[in-house]
Backbone as JSON, one array per atom type, in Angstrom:
{
  "sequence": "MIDHTLLDAYVTTAGDPERLTAAQRPLLGPDWTKLDELLLDLHMMRHGYTTESYDRHLERALVEACADVSVVQRVKDLRL",
  "N": [[87.17, 130.56, 39.13], [85.65, 127.27, 38.8], [84.46, 125.99, 36.08], [82.39, 124.34, 33.41], [83.81, 124.71, 31.0], [86.57, 124.67, 31.89], [86.72, 121.88, 33.27], [86.18, 120.62, 30.87], [88.62, 120.73, 29.57], [90.38, 119.73, 31.63], [89.82, 117.13, 31.78], [90.07, 116.35, 29.0], [92.87, 116.45, 29.4], [93.49, 114.66, 30.76], [94.25, 115.86, 33.29], [96.75, 116.57, 32.98], [98.92, 119.63, 32.59], [100.82, 119.91, 30.73], [99.88, 118.69, 28.42], [97.84, 120.49, 27.25], [96.35, 122.68, 24.81], [97.47, 125.4, 22.76], [95.15, 127.18, 22.55], [93.96, 126.46, 25.05], [95.46, 127.13, 27.22], [95.13, 129.66, 28.82], [93.61, 128.6, 30.58], [94.96, 127.73, 32.51], [96.07, 128.04, 35.7], [95.07, 129.39, 38.9], [92.48, 128.35, 39.54], [92.87, 125.89, 38.1], [94.72, 124.7, 39.7], [93.32, 124.57, 42.12], [91.23, 122.8, 41.35], [92.78, 120.29, 40.83], [93.4, 120.19, 43.81], [90.99, 119.8, 45.11], [90.24, 117.56, 43.76], [91.96, 115.55, 44.72], [91.57, 115.9, 47.41], [88.82, 114.82, 47.35], [89.14, 111.98, 46.28], [90.56, 111.11, 48.52], [88.69, 111.08, 50.49], [86.84, 109.22, 49.48], [88.15, 107.28, 49.76], [88.2, 106.78, 52.69], [89.78, 108.29, 54.12], [89.51, 110.78, 55.39], [88.18, 112.88, 57.75], [84.59, 113.21, 58.97], [84.12, 116.08, 59.62], [85.98, 117.32, 57.98], [85.24, 116.46, 55.64], [82.55, 117.83, 55.43], [83.68, 120.7, 55.31], [84.86, 119.99, 52.96], [82.97, 119.86, 51.29], [81.71, 122.68, 51.3], [83.83, 123.91, 50.25], [83.97, 122.82, 47.65], [81.68, 123.9, 46.69], [82.09, 126.9, 46.93], [84.07, 127.06, 45.1], [83.26, 126.38, 42.75], [81.13, 126.84, 39.49], [78.57, 126.34, 39.48], [75.81, 123.94, 40.77], [75.55, 121.95, 38.73], [78.26, 121.65, 38.14], [79.6, 121.16, 40.55], [78.79, 118.74, 40.72], [79.76, 117.39, 38.59], [82.54, 117.44, 39.12], [82.66, 115.88, 41.59], [81.87, 113.48, 40.28], [84.25, 112.7, 38.52], [86.74, 110.52, 37.85], [90.15, 110.38, 37.7]],
  "CA": [[85.94, 129.77, 39.18], [85.63, 125.98, 38.22], [83.19, 125.63, 35.18], [82.2, 123.16, 32.6], [85.0, 124.68, 30.0], [87.9, 124.17, 32.45], [86.62, 120.76, 33.22], [86.5, 119.72, 29.85], [90.23, 120.78, 29.2], [91.1, 119.11, 32.56], [89.25, 115.93, 31.53], [90.77, 116.18, 27.9], [94.32, 116.2, 29.19], [93.72, 114.08, 32.05], [94.93, 116.93, 34.38], [98.37, 117.14, 32.46], [98.83, 120.78, 31.77], [101.63, 119.75, 29.35], [99.01, 118.41, 27.47], [96.93, 121.86, 26.89], [96.6, 123.04, 23.56], [97.63, 126.92, 22.91], [93.95, 127.67, 23.06], [93.57, 125.97, 26.43], [96.49, 127.63, 27.84], [94.58, 130.67, 29.77], [92.8, 128.09, 31.68], [96.0, 126.87, 33.45], [96.1, 129.04, 36.74], [94.64, 129.16, 40.3], [91.59, 127.33, 39.4], [93.32, 124.6, 37.65], [95.14, 124.25, 40.9], [92.26, 124.47, 43.05], [90.31, 121.52, 41.1], [93.65, 119.29, 41.43], [93.51, 119.78, 45.14], [89.79, 119.24, 45.23], [90.0, 115.92, 43.41], [92.85, 114.95, 45.65], [90.74, 115.4, 48.69], [87.58, 113.87, 47.12], [89.86, 110.85, 46.36], [91.01, 110.74, 49.71], [87.4, 111.03, 51.02], [86.28, 108.12, 48.99], [88.76, 105.9, 50.38], [88.05, 106.89, 54.13], [91.08, 109.03, 54.65], [89.28, 112.15, 55.83], [86.97, 112.78, 58.94], [83.38, 113.82, 58.98], [84.42, 117.51, 59.71], [86.73, 117.71, 56.78], [84.17, 116.2, 54.47], [81.82, 119.08, 55.43], [84.74, 121.38, 54.78], [85.14, 120.06, 51.36], [81.52, 120.31, 50.26], [81.63, 123.84, 51.22], [84.89, 124.55, 49.19], [83.58, 122.7, 46.26], [80.36, 124.94, 46.31], [82.46, 127.87, 46.8], [84.84, 126.87, 43.99], [82.68, 125.69, 41.26], [80.34, 127.91, 39.03], [77.05, 125.74, 40.01], [75.93, 122.36, 41.26], [76.23, 121.0, 38.02], [79.9, 121.59, 38.21], [80.07, 120.31, 41.58], [78.52, 117.06, 40.58], [80.85, 116.78, 37.47], [83.8, 117.36, 39.82], [82.42, 114.51, 42.27], [81.93, 112.4, 39.45], [85.63, 112.47, 37.88], [87.5, 109.45, 38.26], [90.87, 110.36, 36.82]],
  "C": [[85.99, 128.62, 38.22], [84.32, 126.23, 37.21], [83.37, 124.61, 34.35], [83.64, 123.37, 31.44], [86.53, 124.13, 30.59], [87.7, 122.57, 32.78], [86.73, 119.9, 31.99], [88.0, 119.85, 29.44], [90.8, 119.89, 30.28], [90.75, 117.57, 32.06], [89.85, 115.48, 30.06], [92.1, 115.73, 27.85], [94.46, 115.18, 30.48], [94.7, 114.74, 33.23], [96.32, 117.1, 34.1], [98.39, 118.55, 31.83], [99.64, 120.81, 30.71], [100.82, 119.35, 28.21], [98.03, 119.39, 26.69], [97.39, 122.22, 25.77], [96.96, 124.53, 23.86], [96.29, 127.35, 23.29], [93.42, 127.36, 24.4], [94.48, 126.49, 27.64], [96.03, 128.61, 28.94], [93.86, 129.92, 30.56], [93.48, 127.61, 32.74], [96.22, 128.28, 34.43], [95.45, 128.47, 38.09], [93.72, 128.26, 40.11], [91.85, 125.83, 38.88], [93.75, 123.8, 38.96], [94.28, 123.72, 41.94], [91.59, 122.91, 42.43], [91.47, 120.46, 40.99], [93.38, 119.07, 42.85], [92.18, 119.41, 45.68], [89.56, 117.6, 44.83], [90.96, 115.24, 44.18], [92.19, 114.63, 46.97], [89.21, 114.67, 48.28], [88.09, 112.35, 47.03], [90.05, 110.06, 47.91], [89.72, 110.43, 50.85], [86.56, 109.68, 50.65], [86.73, 106.99, 49.46], [88.85, 105.86, 51.86], [89.04, 107.61, 54.89], [90.96, 110.19, 55.39], [88.05, 111.93, 57.1], [85.88, 113.4, 58.44], [83.62, 115.27, 58.78], [84.94, 117.59, 58.27], [85.72, 117.58, 55.47], [83.28, 117.28, 54.14], [82.61, 120.21, 55.03], [84.85, 121.26, 53.02], [84.2, 120.2, 50.56], [81.52, 121.68, 50.19], [82.72, 124.43, 50.14], [84.56, 124.06, 47.8], [82.32, 123.75, 45.81], [80.87, 126.43, 46.03], [83.51, 128.26, 45.39], [84.36, 126.8, 42.57], [81.33, 126.95, 40.87], [78.49, 127.55, 39.75], [77.14, 124.65, 40.29], [76.01, 121.7, 40.28], [77.75, 120.65, 37.8], [80.36, 121.11, 39.41], [79.94, 119.12, 41.43], [79.34, 116.43, 39.57], [81.88, 116.5, 38.19], [83.62, 116.02, 40.8], [82.39, 113.28, 41.65], [83.28, 112.03, 38.84], [86.45, 111.6, 38.77], [88.66, 109.56, 37.1], [91.99, 109.67, 37.37]]
}
């Protein structure tokens, strides 16, 4: 599940797993990959490359992948 701890590490490293500290390494896994994918989809949506149907799919995917609505909003606000 994507949470604020994962987002903090992602932002600190600008999404580069090579920059994770030893303490942050356990965060690297399926949730890190899912966050990468969601951010790419959000970027494509912002620039008009997705359909309205895909936008709704993405909204559902965000809710499912994130711990709560504050995490969803923070993911939407990220611009890396």
